[in-house]
Coordinates of C-alpha atoms in Angstrom, one line a residue:
Chain F
M1 CA 55.9 39.0 40.9
K2 CA 53.2 36.9 38.9
N3 CA 50.1 39.3 38.1
A4 CA 47.7 37.0 38.0
V5 CA 47.5 33.1 38.5
F6 CA 44.2 30.9 38.2
V7 CA 43.8 28.0 40.4
Y8 CA 42.7 24.4 39.1
S9 CA 42.7 20.6 39.7
P10 CA 40.3 18.8 37.5
D11 CA 40.4 16.7 40.9
Q12 CA 38.0 19.5 42.5
L13 CA 34.9 18.3 39.9
S14 CA 34.8 15.2 41.9
Y15 CA 32.3 18.2 44.4
K16 CA 29.1 16.9 42.6
F17 CA 25.5 16.3 44.2
S18 CA 24.3 14.3 41.0
E19 CA 23.9 14.9 37.3
S20 CA 21.0 17.5 37.8
H21 CA 22.0 19.1 41.0
P22 CA 22.2 22.7 40.3
F23 CA 25.4 22.4 41.2
N24 CA 27.2 21.6 39.0
H25 CA 31.2 22.6 38.5
K26 CA 31.1 21.6 35.1
R27 CA 31.0 25.6 35.4
L28 CA 35.5 25.5 36.3
I29 CA 36.6 23.5 32.2
L30 CA 33.3 25.5 30.3
T31 CA 35.1 29.0 31.8
M32 CA 38.3 27.4 31.7
D33 CA 38.1 26.3 27.9
L34 CA 36.0 29.2 26.7
L35 CA 39.6 31.4 28.8
K36 CA 41.6 28.6 26.0
N37 CA 40.0 29.2 23.3
I38 CA 40.4 33.6 23.4
G39 CA 43.6 33.0 24.2
A40 CA 43.8 34.5 27.4
L41 CA 44.9 31.4 29.6
S42 CA 47.9 29.2 29.5
D43 CA 49.3 26.4 31.5
E44 CA 52.1 28.1 33.1
D45 CA 49.0 30.8 33.8
I46 CA 47.6 27.6 36.4
V47 CA 48.6 26.7 39.6
P48 CA 46.7 22.7 41.3
A49 CA 44.7 23.2 44.2
R50 CA 46.1 21.4 47.1
V51 CA 44.4 19.4 49.6
A52 CA 43.8 20.8 52.8
T53 CA 44.4 19.6 55.7
E54 CA 42.5 19.2 58.5
E55 CA 44.1 21.4 60.5
E56 CA 43.1 23.9 58.7
I57 CA 40.0 22.9 58.2
A58 CA 39.6 23.2 62.1
L59 CA 40.3 27.0 61.6
V60 CA 36.1 27.4 61.4
H61 CA 35.2 24.5 61.6
D62 CA 34.6 21.5 65.0
P63 CA 36.0 18.1 65.1
S64 CA 32.8 16.1 65.8
Y65 CA 31.2 17.8 62.1
I66 CA 34.5 17.1 60.0
D67 CA 34.7 13.5 61.6
I68 CA 30.7 13.4 59.5
V69 CA 31.9 14.8 56.6
K70 CA 34.8 11.9 56.9
K71 CA 31.6 9.4 57.0
A72 CA 29.4 10.7 55.6
G73 CA 32.1 10.3 52.7
Q74 CA 33.1 6.4 53.5
G75 CA 28.9 5.4 53.1
L76 CA 29.4 4.4 57.7
L77 CA 26.3 6.9 58.1
T78 CA 22.3 6.5 58.1
P79 CA 20.7 9.2 57.1
E80 CA 19.1 10.0 60.6
Q81 CA 23.2 10.4 61.7
T82 CA 23.8 12.7 59.1
E83 CA 20.5 14.7 59.2
P84 CA 20.9 17.2 61.6
Y85 CA 24.3 18.4 60.5
G86 CA 22.5 18.9 57.5
I87 CA 23.9 16.7 55.6
G88 CA 22.4 13.9 53.0
T89 CA 19.9 16.2 52.2
E90 CA 17.3 17.8 49.4
D91 CA 20.2 20.8 49.0
T92 CA 23.7 19.3 50.8
P93 CA 23.3 14.6 49.7
L94 CA 25.3 11.8 49.7
F95 CA 28.2 11.7 47.5
P96 CA 31.2 9.8 48.2
N97 CA 34.7 10.7 49.2
M98 CA 33.0 14.4 50.1
H99 CA 35.3 15.3 53.0
E100 CA 38.1 14.9 50.1
A101 CA 36.5 16.4 47.2
S102 CA 35.9 19.8 49.9
C103 CA 39.2 19.9 51.1
L104 CA 40.4 20.5 48.1
L105 CA 38.2 22.9 47.0
V106 CA 39.1 24.6 49.9
G107 CA 43.1 23.8 49.7
G108 CA 42.5 25.6 46.1
T109 CA 41.6 29.0 47.8
L110 CA 44.4 28.1 50.2
Q111 CA 46.8 28.0 47.3
A112 CA 45.3 30.9 46.3
V113 CA 45.5 32.6 49.6
D114 CA 49.3 31.4 49.7
Y115 CA 50.5 33.0 46.0
V116 CA 49.4 37.1 47.3
M117 CA 49.5 36.8 50.6
Q118 CA 54.0 35.8 50.0
G119 CA 54.4 38.3 47.1
K120 CA 54.2 35.4 44.2
S121 CA 51.5 37.3 42.2
R122 CA 49.4 39.9 42.6
H123 CA 45.8 38.2 42.5
A124 CA 45.0 34.6 42.5
L125 CA 41.7 33.1 41.7
N126 CA 40.1 29.8 42.4
L127 CA 36.7 29.6 41.3
G128 CA 36.5 25.9 42.0
G129 CA 35.7 28.0 46.1
G130 CA 32.7 30.1 46.8
L131 CA 31.6 28.6 49.8
H132 CA 30.1 31.1 51.8
H133 CA 27.1 29.0 53.3
G134 CA 29.3 26.6 54.9
F135 CA 28.7 26.9 59.1
R136 CA 31.0 25.9 62.1
G137 CA 29.1 22.7 62.9
R138 CA 26.4 22.3 60.1
A139 CA 26.8 22.0 56.1
S140 CA 23.8 25.0 54.1
G141 CA 22.6 25.8 51.0
F142 CA 25.0 23.0 49.0
C143 CA 28.4 24.7 50.9
I144 CA 30.6 21.3 53.3
Y145 CA 33.3 23.3 54.3
N146 CA 33.6 27.0 53.8
D147 CA 36.0 27.7 52.4
S148 CA 36.2 31.3 52.3
S149 CA 36.1 31.6 55.6
I150 CA 38.2 29.2 56.1
A151 CA 41.1 31.1 54.2
I152 CA 40.2 34.5 56.1
R153 CA 41.7 32.4 59.2
Y154 CA 44.5 31.6 58.1
I155 CA 45.3 34.9 56.6
Q156 CA 44.7 36.0 60.0
E157 CA 46.4 33.2 61.7
K158 CA 49.2 32.7 59.4
Y159 CA 50.1 36.6 57.3
H160 CA 48.1 39.1 60.4
A161 CA 45.8 40.3 57.8
R162 CA 43.0 42.7 57.9
V163 CA 40.5 41.7 55.3
L164 CA 37.7 43.1 54.3
Y165 CA 35.0 40.8 52.3
V166 CA 32.9 40.9 49.2
D167 CA 30.6 39.3 48.7
T168 CA 28.1 39.9 45.1
D169 CA 26.6 36.6 45.1
A170 CA 23.0 36.4 45.0
H171 CA 22.1 34.7 48.5
H172 CA 23.5 36.4 51.4
G173 CA 26.7 35.3 52.4
D174 CA 26.1 33.9 55.6
G175 CA 28.9 31.5 56.9
V176 CA 31.1 34.0 56.3
Q177 CA 28.8 36.2 57.9
W178 CA 28.7 35.2 61.3
T179 CA 32.0 33.2 61.3
F180 CA 33.2 36.5 62.0
Y181 CA 31.3 38.5 63.6
D182 CA 32.5 39.6 67.1
D183 CA 35.9 40.4 65.4
P184 CA 36.9 43.7 64.5
S185 CA 39.8 42.8 62.1
V186 CA 38.0 41.5 59.5
C187 CA 34.7 43.5 57.4
T188 CA 31.8 41.8 55.8
F189 CA 30.1 42.8 52.5
S190 CA 27.8 40.8 51.1
I191 CA 25.3 42.4 48.7
H192 CA 22.4 40.3 47.4
E193 CA 19.2 40.4 46.9
T194 CA 16.9 40.0 49.7
G195 CA 16.1 37.2 52.2
R196 CA 12.4 38.0 52.0
Y197 CA 11.8 34.8 50.0
L198 CA 15.1 33.9 48.9
F199 CA 18.2 31.8 51.1
P200 CA 18.9 32.2 53.2
G201 CA 17.1 34.8 54.3
T202 CA 19.0 36.6 56.4
G203 CA 21.2 39.0 55.1
N204 CA 19.6 42.2 56.6
I205 CA 21.3 45.8 56.9
S206 CA 20.4 45.6 60.6
E207 CA 23.2 43.1 60.7
R208 CA 25.6 44.2 61.4
G209 CA 27.7 42.4 63.8
N210 CA 27.7 42.4 67.3
G211 CA 30.6 42.9 70.4
Q212 CA 33.7 43.7 69.1
G213 CA 33.0 43.3 66.4
Y214 CA 29.8 45.4 65.4
G215 CA 30.8 48.0 62.3
T216 CA 32.0 45.1 60.7
S217 CA 29.9 44.1 58.9
F218 CA 27.5 45.8 55.7
N219 CA 24.9 44.2 54.4
F220 CA 23.0 45.6 51.1
P221 CA 19.8 43.2 50.3
L222 CA 18.2 44.2 47.2
E223 CA 14.5 44.1 45.8
A224 CA 12.9 41.1 43.9
F225 CA 13.8 42.5 40.2
T226 CA 16.3 44.5 39.9
E227 CA 18.1 45.0 37.4
D228 CA 22.2 46.3 36.4
D229 CA 22.2 49.7 36.8
S230 CA 20.9 50.0 40.7
F231 CA 22.7 46.9 41.7
L232 CA 25.6 48.5 40.7
L233 CA 24.8 51.6 41.6
I234 CA 24.8 50.4 44.8
Y235 CA 27.6 47.8 44.8
E236 CA 29.8 50.8 43.7
Q237 CA 29.0 53.2 46.4
A238 CA 29.1 51.2 49.0
L239 CA 32.3 48.9 47.8
R240 CA 34.5 52.3 48.4
E241 CA 33.1 54.0 51.6
V242 CA 32.8 50.9 53.1
I243 CA 37.2 50.3 51.7
D244 CA 37.3 53.7 52.6
Y245 CA 36.2 53.4 56.3
F246 CA 38.1 49.2 56.9
K247 CA 40.9 50.3 55.5
P248 CA 42.1 46.6 55.0
D249 CA 45.4 45.1 53.6
V250 CA 43.5 42.2 51.5
L251 CA 40.5 41.6 48.9
F252 CA 38.7 39.0 49.1
T253 CA 36.3 38.7 46.5
Q254 CA 33.0 35.8 46.5
N255 CA 31.7 35.5 43.1
G256 CA 29.0 34.4 42.3
A257 CA 27.6 34.8 38.7
D258 CA 23.4 33.5 40.1
A259 CA 22.3 37.2 39.9
H260 CA 21.7 37.1 36.1
Y261 CA 17.7 37.0 34.9
F262 CA 18.6 33.7 33.3
D263 CA 19.5 32.0 36.4
P264 CA 17.0 30.2 38.1
L265 CA 17.5 30.2 41.9
T266 CA 16.7 33.9 42.1
H267 CA 15.0 37.0 41.1
L268 CA 17.7 39.7 40.1
N269 CA 17.1 40.5 37.1
A270 CA 21.2 41.6 36.0
S271 CA 22.1 41.3 32.8
M272 CA 26.6 40.5 31.7
K273 CA 26.7 43.9 31.9
I274 CA 26.7 43.8 36.2
Y275 CA 29.5 41.3 35.5
R276 CA 31.9 42.9 33.8
E277 CA 32.1 45.5 36.3
I278 CA 32.2 43.8 39.1
P279 CA 35.5 42.6 39.2
K280 CA 36.3 45.8 37.5
L281 CA 35.6 47.6 40.6
A282 CA 37.2 45.2 42.9
H283 CA 40.7 45.5 40.2
E284 CA 40.7 49.1 41.0
L285 CA 40.2 49.6 44.6
A286 CA 42.8 46.4 45.7
H287 CA 45.3 48.7 44.2
E288 CA 44.6 51.7 45.5
Y289 CA 44.1 50.1 49.1
C290 CA 45.7 46.3 49.5
D291 CA 49.3 47.5 47.2
G292 CA 47.2 44.7 44.7
R293 CA 46.5 41.8 46.7
W294 CA 43.5 40.5 45.8
I295 CA 42.1 37.0 45.7
A296 CA 38.8 36.0 44.4
V297 CA 36.8 32.6 44.5
G298 CA 33.9 31.1 42.3
G299 CA 30.1 30.7 44.3
G300 CA 27.0 30.3 42.9
G301 CA 25.4 30.3 39.6
Y302 CA 23.2 27.9 38.0
D303 CA 22.5 28.9 34.6
M304 CA 25.9 27.1 34.3
W305 CA 25.8 27.1 30.6
R306 CA 24.0 30.9 29.1
V307 CA 25.3 33.0 32.3
V308 CA 28.8 31.7 34.1
P309 CA 31.3 30.8 31.4
R310 CA 30.9 34.8 30.2
A311 CA 30.7 36.2 34.2
W312 CA 33.7 34.3 35.1
S313 CA 36.3 34.4 32.1
M314 CA 35.5 38.1 33.5
I315 CA 37.1 38.3 36.2
W316 CA 40.4 36.7 34.7
L317 CA 41.0 38.6 32.6
E318 CA 40.2 42.0 34.5
M319 CA 43.4 40.3 37.0
N320 CA 45.3 40.2 33.9
D321 CA 44.8 44.2 32.5
L322 CA 42.9 42.2 29.1
P323 CA 40.6 43.9 27.1
I324 CA 37.0 42.5 28.0
P325 CA 36.1 40.8 24.4
T326 CA 32.4 42.3 22.6
G327 CA 30.5 40.4 19.7
K328 CA 30.6 37.0 19.3
L329 CA 32.4 33.5 20.9
P330 CA 34.7 31.6 19.9
E331 CA 33.6 28.8 16.7
E332 CA 34.7 26.5 18.5
W333 CA 33.7 26.8 21.8
L334 CA 30.4 27.2 21.1
D335 CA 30.1 24.9 18.0
K336 CA 31.9 22.2 21.0
W337 CA 29.7 22.8 23.6
Q338 CA 26.4 23.1 22.3
K339 CA 25.8 20.0 22.0
E340 CA 25.8 19.1 25.6
A341 CA 23.9 22.3 26.3
P342 CA 20.4 21.7 27.3
V343 CA 20.5 25.5 26.2
P344 CA 20.4 27.6 23.6
L345 CA 24.0 28.9 24.0
I346 CA 24.3 32.7 24.3
P347 CA 26.4 33.6 21.1
T348 CA 28.1 36.8 22.3
W349 CA 30.0 38.8 25.1
E350 CA 27.6 40.8 25.3
D351 CA 23.4 39.2 26.8
P352 CA 20.6 39.9 23.9
N353 CA 18.7 43.4 24.0
P354 CA 16.3 43.4 25.9
L355 CA 16.5 40.2 27.9
F356 CA 13.6 40.4 29.4
E357 CA 10.0 41.9 29.5
P358 CA 10.2 46.2 31.2
I359 CA 9.9 45.7 35.3
P360 CA 5.8 47.2 35.7
R361 CA 7.6 49.0 39.4
K362 CA 11.2 49.3 37.9
A363 CA 10.8 53.1 39.2
E364 CA 9.8 51.6 42.5
I365 CA 12.1 48.8 42.9
E366 CA 14.9 51.5 42.1
E367 CA 14.0 54.0 44.8
K368 CA 13.8 51.4 47.6
N369 CA 17.0 50.1 47.2
A370 CA 18.3 53.8 47.1
Q371 CA 17.0 53.8 50.2
M372 CA 18.1 50.8 51.6
L373 CA 22.1 52.2 50.6
T374 CA 21.6 55.3 52.7
K375 CA 20.0 53.8 56.1
A376 CA 23.2 51.2 55.5
L377 CA 25.6 53.2 55.2
N378 CA 25.1 55.8 57.4
I379 CA 26.9 54.2 60.7
I380 CA 29.1 55.1 58.2
R381 CA 28.5 58.3 57.5
S382 CA 27.8 59.7 59.7
E383 CA 31.0 58.8 62.2
K384 CA 32.7 61.3 59.3
N385 CA 29.9 63.5 59.9
S386 CA 30.9 63.6 63.8
G387 CA 34.6 63.6 62.8
L388 CA 35.4 61.0 65.0
Chain O
M1 CA 1.7 32.4 73.1
I2 CA 0.8 33.8 76.5
V3 CA 1.9 36.5 78.4
E4 CA 4.5 35.2 81.2
Q5 CA 6.4 33.4 78.2
I6 CA 6.9 37.0 76.4
M7 CA 6.5 39.5 79.6
E8 CA 10.0 41.4 81.0
K9 CA 9.3 40.0 84.7
E10 CA 12.7 42.2 85.9
V11 CA 9.9 45.4 86.6
Y12 CA 11.5 48.8 87.8
T13 CA 8.8 50.0 90.2
L14 CA 8.6 53.6 91.7
T15 CA 6.5 54.3 94.8
P16 CA 4.0 57.0 94.7
K17 CA 6.4 59.4 97.0
D18 CA 9.2 59.2 94.9
T19 CA 9.9 62.2 92.7
L20 CA 9.9 63.0 89.0
N21 CA 13.4 63.4 88.6
D22 CA 13.9 59.5 90.1
A23 CA 12.1 58.4 87.4
L24 CA 13.7 60.3 85.1
K25 CA 17.3 59.4 85.9
L26 CA 15.5 55.6 86.1
M27 CA 13.9 55.6 82.4
R28 CA 17.4 57.0 81.2
E29 CA 19.6 54.4 83.2
K30 CA 17.2 51.5 82.7
N31 CA 16.3 52.6 78.5
I32 CA 13.3 52.0 79.2
R33 CA 9.3 54.1 78.8
H34 CA 7.5 53.2 81.6
I35 CA 7.3 51.8 85.4
P36 CA 4.9 51.1 87.2
I37 CA 4.1 52.5 90.6
V38 CA 4.1 50.4 93.7
D39 CA 2.9 50.7 97.4
E40 CA 4.6 49.0 100.2
E41 CA 2.9 46.3 100.0
E42 CA 3.3 46.4 96.5
N43 CA 0.5 46.8 95.0
I44 CA -0.2 48.7 92.2
V45 CA -1.6 51.5 92.2
G46 CA -0.2 53.9 89.0
L47 CA 1.8 53.9 86.7
I48 CA 4.0 56.9 84.9
T49 CA 5.0 57.0 81.6
S50 CA 8.1 58.7 79.5
H51 CA 5.7 61.0 77.8
D52 CA 3.7 62.0 81.2
V53 CA 7.0 63.0 82.2
K54 CA 7.4 65.4 79.1
N55 CA 4.5 66.3 79.3
A56 CA 4.9 67.2 83.4
L57 CA 8.4 69.0 82.6
P58 CA 9.5 72.7 81.6
S59 CA 10.7 72.9 78.0
C60 CA 14.3 72.9 77.8
L61 CA 14.5 75.7 75.4
K62 CA 13.1 77.7 79.2
E63 CA 16.0 79.8 80.5
E64 CA 14.1 80.0 83.2
N65 CA 14.6 77.6 85.7
N66 CA 12.0 75.5 86.9
S67 CA 13.7 73.1 89.7
A68 CA 11.1 72.9 91.8
I69 CA 9.3 70.5 89.4
Y70 CA 12.4 67.9 89.4
D71 CA 11.0 67.2 92.8
T72 CA 7.5 67.0 93.0
P73 CA 6.2 63.4 93.7
I74 CA 5.6 60.7 90.8
E75 CA 2.2 60.6 92.6
Q76 CA 0.9 64.2 91.5
F77 CA 1.5 62.8 88.2
M78 CA 1.1 59.0 87.3
V79 CA -2.2 57.2 85.8
K80 CA -4.6 55.8 88.3
D81 CA -7.0 54.6 86.4
I82 CA -4.5 51.6 85.1
I83 CA -5.4 48.7 82.6
V84 CA -3.4 44.9 83.3
G85 CA -2.6 41.7 82.5
H86 CA -2.4 38.1 84.0
P87 CA 0.4 35.6 83.3
L88 CA -2.1 33.6 81.4
D89 CA -3.8 35.8 78.9
F90 CA -2.7 35.0 75.1
V91 CA -0.3 37.5 73.2
E92 CA -3.1 38.0 70.6
D93 CA -5.7 39.8 73.3
V94 CA -3.1 42.0 75.1
A95 CA -2.4 43.3 71.6
L96 CA -6.2 43.7 70.6
T97 CA -5.9 45.1 74.1
F98 CA -3.3 48.0 73.0
Y99 CA -4.8 48.8 69.5
E100 CA -7.9 49.0 70.8
S101 CA -6.8 51.5 74.2
K102 CA -3.8 53.3 72.4
I103 CA -2.0 52.2 75.3
S104 CA 1.3 50.4 74.7
C105 CA 2.7 49.3 78.1
L106 CA 1.1 46.4 80.4
P107 CA 2.0 45.2 84.4
I108 CA 0.9 42.0 84.2
V109 CA -0.3 41.0 88.0
S110 CA -0.7 37.6 90.1
G111 CA -2.1 37.5 93.4
G112 CA -2.1 40.8 93.9
K113 CA 0.9 41.4 93.3
L114 CA 3.1 43.2 90.1
V115 CA 5.3 39.8 88.4
G116 CA 5.8 41.4 85.4
I117 CA 6.2 44.8 82.6
V118 CA 4.6 43.5 78.9
T119 CA 5.4 46.9 76.2
T120 CA 4.9 47.0 72.2
T121 CA 8.9 45.9 72.5
D122 CA 7.7 42.8 72.8
L123 CA 5.2 42.1 71.0
L124 CA 7.3 43.1 68.4
T125 CA 9.7 40.9 69.1
A126 CA 7.3 38.0 69.1
Y127 CA 6.3 39.1 65.8
I128 CA 9.8 39.0 64.5
E129 CA 10.3 35.9 66.0
L130 CA 7.1 34.6 64.0
T131 CA 7.8 36.1 60.6
G132 CA 11.8 35.8 60.3
A133 CA 14.5 33.8 59.4
H134 CA 15.8 32.5 62.2
Q135 CA 17.7 29.3 60.5
P136 CA 18.6 29.3 56.6
S137 CA 15.6 28.4 54.3
S138 CA 13.9 29.7 51.1
K139 CA 10.6 31.0 52.0
I140 CA 6.9 30.1 48.7
D141 CA 3.6 32.2 48.9
I142 CA 1.4 30.1 47.3
R143 CA -2.8 31.2 46.9
L144 CA -4.1 28.1 48.8
K145 CA -8.2 27.9 47.6
D146 CA -10.1 28.6 50.9
K147 CA -11.0 25.3 51.0
V148 CA -10.6 21.4 53.9
G149 CA -8.1 20.0 53.6
T150 CA -5.7 22.6 50.7
L151 CA -3.2 22.3 53.3
A152 CA -2.6 19.1 53.9
D153 CA -2.5 18.8 50.1
V154 CA 0.5 21.8 49.2
L155 CA 2.4 19.9 53.2
T156 CA 1.7 16.3 51.9
L157 CA 3.8 17.5 48.4
F158 CA 6.9 19.0 51.0
K159 CA 7.2 16.2 52.5
K160 CA 7.3 13.7 49.4
H161 CA 10.2 16.8 48.9
H162 CA 11.7 16.3 52.4
A163 CA 11.7 19.4 53.1
N164 CA 11.8 20.4 56.7
V165 CA 9.3 23.3 57.4
L166 CA 10.2 26.0 59.9
S167 CA 6.9 28.2 59.8
I168 CA 3.4 28.7 58.4
L169 CA 2.0 31.3 58.1
V170 CA -1.7 32.1 56.2
F171 CA -2.6 36.0 55.9
P172 CA -6.4 37.2 53.8
D173 CA -5.7 37.8 50.1
T174 CA -6.4 40.5 49.6
E175 CA -6.9 39.6 45.5
N176 CA -9.3 37.6 45.7
E177 CA -11.6 36.8 49.4
N178 CA -12.5 33.2 48.2
S179 CA -8.6 32.9 48.7
R180 CA -6.3 32.9 52.0
I181 CA -2.1 33.4 50.6
I182 CA -0.3 30.8 52.8
S183 CA 3.6 31.1 53.7
I184 CA 5.7 28.6 54.2
R185 CA 9.2 28.9 55.3
V186 CA 11.2 26.5 54.2
R187 CA 14.8 25.1 54.9
M188 CA 15.7 24.6 51.6
M189 CA 18.3 26.6 49.3
N190 CA 17.0 25.0 46.2
P191 CA 13.3 25.1 46.7
L192 CA 12.7 24.9 42.5
P193 CA 11.8 20.7 42.7
I194 CA 9.0 21.1 45.0
I195 CA 7.7 24.7 42.7
K196 CA 7.6 22.9 39.9
D197 CA 5.7 20.1 41.3
L198 CA 2.9 22.8 42.8
R199 CA 2.4 24.2 39.7
N200 CA 2.2 20.2 38.1
N201 CA -0.9 20.1 41.1
D202 CA -2.7 23.5 39.8
F203 CA -1.5 25.3 43.5
E204 CA -0.6 29.1 42.3
V205 CA 2.8 29.6 43.6
L206 CA 3.5 33.4 44.7
W207 CA 7.6 33.5 44.5
P208 CA 8.3 35.8 45.0
N209 CA 5.3 37.9 45.8
L210 CA 5.2 41.4 44.4
P211 CA 1.7 43.0 43.3
G212 CA 1.8 44.0 39.7
V213 CA 4.9 41.9 39.2
N214 CA 3.9 37.9 37.6
L215 CA 6.9 35.8 37.7

């Protein structure tokens, strides 16, 4: 069995809104080039994304919505016709062949699922996926089809496995949460900046699931300006308790890289340190609870020059038990991309220290996050204590 | 918003001759804290709250079983001099009544009959609806000069960016009495172009707004 596969097809880059749009899958090239430069990724590791079928897309999305996406990508619809579906908006503009491009991102995640669930590799990574805001009948927050929701339904139908979905994007994983809100066989876990200001606004600790699914939705909203230590404390403690409570067959992680201080869209103050630790714990727990089965996808990440390539490389390195490098990034990579980058690249694997001015209310922010964690996990802890 | 839009129309009632035990049972069954008491003609004659019931009953720590109290008619304990509301009352006025009279429930009477009930829970539900995110959206706080036309200037910029505004709240500014804070919820994941435009037009954008921390 292979240890890990890296799912990628150049055509995945066709999911592109515009030159100026913050979501840009050039991130994939930058990351792969960095990994190749340090000798951590070879052509044998890469498997192509496949195109998801319309039936697979319909595992989650409404046929009428799929129809709109197809027609919009062929230029057959007016903005009045597409806007009610969240398409042709400032966030999710129209682009040619958007259906086909989206199917390739979904297919990439399904490819990753098949490799892991058929025992062809222990872990699989599709950085092109992680479009967690997509709704059943509506595009939202740069996401057209929700590859993660579709992949989880696909795992349920084809492999009958229990899935723990772990979302460390700075935005709440709303699309995936609502898809499985009533479903007790999928547990969704999202740690994110509080929705008080940040999109999409949901992800409160009180969103715990509904009906049969009550108690299988977990949210850990962090205060704006949260730093590494508090982020990691919450992440580690929460994930350890939730995985032990839910006991999944497979771990599915969404690895948005937008909680970093540099990210223009969010207000968390994390550094590269969390991107070392997030996959490390996921990896450890996948072996402890899921016989190693771990599927990882990408997600947000809007500082594609300074943050995403370094952050996403660490997922692949962790999957392959390779040591996380320290010190200088390869000169060749820096020289090549500095010409295009509008900002000075960070020349080392670590961030500069200090990365930012001290946050005046740091202690209170940490205290509030800790209080949030206690409330969010109360449902598990009280069940444990009552001996059920 | 008026009361008939938020009131609970299915009201559980008892009569003055029903017992404390009946009240206790009904409160537990329906998970309620207030029971209007009506006569045969459905005129409201009193109100009993969970607080009244608890005060009337002996402590659960006492050993002697004083069960006679449970069979006492409600009329001995109910509040008779009650404040009622009307379906056309404004919700804001109900909030003020709760606040000033230190009560937590208002039976709603129309045509002499009990037609509904409003409690603090209903008011909180309305508040949550006003301030919550019910559709995916970002929130932007802006400090505005207290001057005619500034809000229109702000919203013109939102229109320019095709931003769908889902809600607007206006708060007093605790730091500066000559300005207000407006809080706009907008259906958009990337509000940066709007924020940039607002700042270019000399609007003070607080995003996010945490006192003591400046971005």
